[in-house]
C-alpha positions as semicolon CSV with decimal commas, in nm:
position;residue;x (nm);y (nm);z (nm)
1;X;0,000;0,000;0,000
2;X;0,150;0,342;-0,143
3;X;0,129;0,646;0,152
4;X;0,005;1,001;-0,013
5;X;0,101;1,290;0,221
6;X;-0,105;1,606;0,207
7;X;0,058;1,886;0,285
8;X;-0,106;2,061;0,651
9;X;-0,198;2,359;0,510
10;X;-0,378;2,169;0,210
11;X;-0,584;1,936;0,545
12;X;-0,625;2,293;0,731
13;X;-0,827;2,461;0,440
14;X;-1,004;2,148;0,333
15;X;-1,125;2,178;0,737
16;X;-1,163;2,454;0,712
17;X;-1,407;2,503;0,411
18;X;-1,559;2,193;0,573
19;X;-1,680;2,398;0,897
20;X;-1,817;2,707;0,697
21;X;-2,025;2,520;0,460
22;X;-2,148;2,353;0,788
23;X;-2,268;2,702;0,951
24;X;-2,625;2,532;0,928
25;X;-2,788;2,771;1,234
26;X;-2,761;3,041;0,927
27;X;-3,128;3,248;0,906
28;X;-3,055;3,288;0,534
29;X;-3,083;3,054;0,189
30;X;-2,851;2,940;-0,033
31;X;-2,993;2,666;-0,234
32;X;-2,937;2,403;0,059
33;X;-3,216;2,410;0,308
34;X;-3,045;2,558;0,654
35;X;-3,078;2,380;1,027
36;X;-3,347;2,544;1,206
37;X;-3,259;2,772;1,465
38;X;-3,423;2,692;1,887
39;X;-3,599;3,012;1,959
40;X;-3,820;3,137;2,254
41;X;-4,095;3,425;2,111
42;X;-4,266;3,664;2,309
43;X;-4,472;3,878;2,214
44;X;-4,552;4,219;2,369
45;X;-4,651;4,353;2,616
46;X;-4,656;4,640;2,400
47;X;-4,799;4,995;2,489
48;X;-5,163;4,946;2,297
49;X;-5,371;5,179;2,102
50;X;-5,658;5,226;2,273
51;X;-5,933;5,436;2,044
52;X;-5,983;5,422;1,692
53;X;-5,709;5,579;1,461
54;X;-5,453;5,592;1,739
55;X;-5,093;5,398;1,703
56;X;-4,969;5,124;1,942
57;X;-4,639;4,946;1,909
58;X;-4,583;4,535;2,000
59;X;-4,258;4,449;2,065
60;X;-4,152;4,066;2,028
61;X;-3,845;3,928;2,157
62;X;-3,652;3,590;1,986
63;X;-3,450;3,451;2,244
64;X;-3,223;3,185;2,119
65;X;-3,276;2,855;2,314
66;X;-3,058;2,593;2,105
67;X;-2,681;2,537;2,210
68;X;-2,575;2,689;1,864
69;X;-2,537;2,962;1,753
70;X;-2,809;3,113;1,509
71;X;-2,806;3,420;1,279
72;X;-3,083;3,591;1,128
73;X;-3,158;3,877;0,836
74;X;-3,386;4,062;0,746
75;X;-3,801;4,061;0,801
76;X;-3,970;3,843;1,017
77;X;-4,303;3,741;0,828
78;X;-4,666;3,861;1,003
79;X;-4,953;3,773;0,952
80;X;-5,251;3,914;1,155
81;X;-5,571;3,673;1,186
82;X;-5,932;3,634;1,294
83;X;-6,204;3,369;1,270
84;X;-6,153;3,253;0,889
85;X;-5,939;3,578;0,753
86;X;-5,611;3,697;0,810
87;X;-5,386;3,952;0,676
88;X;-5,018;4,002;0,564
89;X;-4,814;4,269;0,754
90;X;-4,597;4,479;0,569
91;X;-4,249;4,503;0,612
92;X;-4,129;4,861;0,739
93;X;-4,064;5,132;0,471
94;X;-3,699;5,192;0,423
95;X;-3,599;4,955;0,718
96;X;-3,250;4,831;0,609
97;X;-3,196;4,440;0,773
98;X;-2,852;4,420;0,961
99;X;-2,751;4,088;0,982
100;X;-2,753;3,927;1,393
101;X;-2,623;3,672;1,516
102;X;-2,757;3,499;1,896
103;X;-2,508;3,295;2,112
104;X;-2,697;3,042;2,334
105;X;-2,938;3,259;2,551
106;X;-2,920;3,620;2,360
107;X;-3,227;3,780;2,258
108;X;-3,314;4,038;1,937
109;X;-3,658;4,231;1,915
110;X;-3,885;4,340;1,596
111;X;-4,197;4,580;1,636
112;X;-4,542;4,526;1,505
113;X;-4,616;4,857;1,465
114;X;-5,061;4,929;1,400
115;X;-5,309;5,146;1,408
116;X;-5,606;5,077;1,591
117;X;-5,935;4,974;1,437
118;X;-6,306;5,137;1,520
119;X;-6,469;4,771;1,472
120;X;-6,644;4,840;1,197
121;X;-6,616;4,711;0,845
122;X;-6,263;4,877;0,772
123;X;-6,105;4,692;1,083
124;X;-5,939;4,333;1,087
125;X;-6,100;4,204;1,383
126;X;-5,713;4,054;1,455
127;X;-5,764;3,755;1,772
128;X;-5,374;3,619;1,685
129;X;-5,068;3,661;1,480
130;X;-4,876;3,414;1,315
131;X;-4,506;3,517;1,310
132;X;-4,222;3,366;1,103
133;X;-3,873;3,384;1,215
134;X;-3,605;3,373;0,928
135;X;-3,436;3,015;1,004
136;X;-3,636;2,911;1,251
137;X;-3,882;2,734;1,137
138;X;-4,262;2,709;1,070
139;X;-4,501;3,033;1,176
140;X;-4,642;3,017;1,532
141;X;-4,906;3,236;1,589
142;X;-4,940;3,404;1,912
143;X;-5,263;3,531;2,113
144;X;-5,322;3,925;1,997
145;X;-5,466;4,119;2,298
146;X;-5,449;4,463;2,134
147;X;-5,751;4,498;1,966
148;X;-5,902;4,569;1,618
149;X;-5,659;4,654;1,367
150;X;-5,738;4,910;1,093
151;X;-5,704;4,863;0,706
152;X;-5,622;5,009;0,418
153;X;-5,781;4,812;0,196
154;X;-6,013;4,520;0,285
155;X;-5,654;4,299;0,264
156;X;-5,436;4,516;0,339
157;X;-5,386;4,572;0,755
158;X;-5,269;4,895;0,895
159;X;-4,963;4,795;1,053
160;X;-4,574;4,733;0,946
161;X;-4,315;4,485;1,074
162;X;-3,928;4,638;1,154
163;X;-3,634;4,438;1,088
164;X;-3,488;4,215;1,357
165;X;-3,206;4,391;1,504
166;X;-2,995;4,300;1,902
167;X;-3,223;4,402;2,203
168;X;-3,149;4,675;2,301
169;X;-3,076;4,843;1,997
């Protein structure tokens, strides 16, 4: 039997390339599906709008549970719900994602930012809110205590969604 020797530095890189194509706690996409990330969500308490037309803001805090370490970008998805409808929350106007990354035990934030509804027939009668973390998994919707929710348009909810971004920050 013949012996090859590899040089170190040729075993180094090869390990090296090895452990960043593993970096599988990654919130983003890259043609291979990513690990999904252990996270704790809470949502609120938030300081509420209470009459029609006024603005409250929900704050909702990711709290990474897994022993890895997980990084997330951009836009968490929203969507607000009642009974049989539900509507998509927009992503914050001019919002630019930074990219965060949670050792075991860290925590980021995003705001649900809406205005409050009157009840009537322009108002998403919202009872829950199913959120979507980048690279964490499925949505997981989440008791909404805050009232009617305005609307635009008959699909289109009066509320945005900022970036996740460190607590704190």
């Amino acid at each position: 039997m013949r012996t090859i020797r590899v040089p170190l530095a040729v075993t180094a890189l090869a390990a090296a390339l090895t452990l960043t194509a593993c970096d599988s706690k990654s919130g983003g996409h890259d043609g291979a599906k990513a690990a999904e990330c252990a996270v704790a969500v809470k949502v609120g308490p938030g300081n509420a709008a209470t009459s029609a037309g006024d603005t409250g803001n929900v704050p909702v805090t990711v709290t990474n549970r897994g022993s890895d370490t997980c990084t997330f970008q951009g836009f968490p998805g929203v969507e607000m719900t009642g009974g049989s409808s539900s509507w998509s929350v927009a992503k914050e106007q001019d919002a630019k994602p930074a990219k965060v990354t949670l050792q075991k035990g860290e925590a980021a934030t995003f705001t649900i930012t809406y205005v409050r509804g009157d009840g009537g027939s322009l108002s998403a009668a919202t009872r829950a809110v199913k959120i979507t973390i980048p690279g964490a998994g499925d949505a997981k919707s989440y008791p909404w205590s805050y009232g009617d929710v305005a609307l635009k348009t008959p699909d289109s909810p009066d509320a945005s969604v900022s970036p996740i971004q460190v607590a704190g920050d």
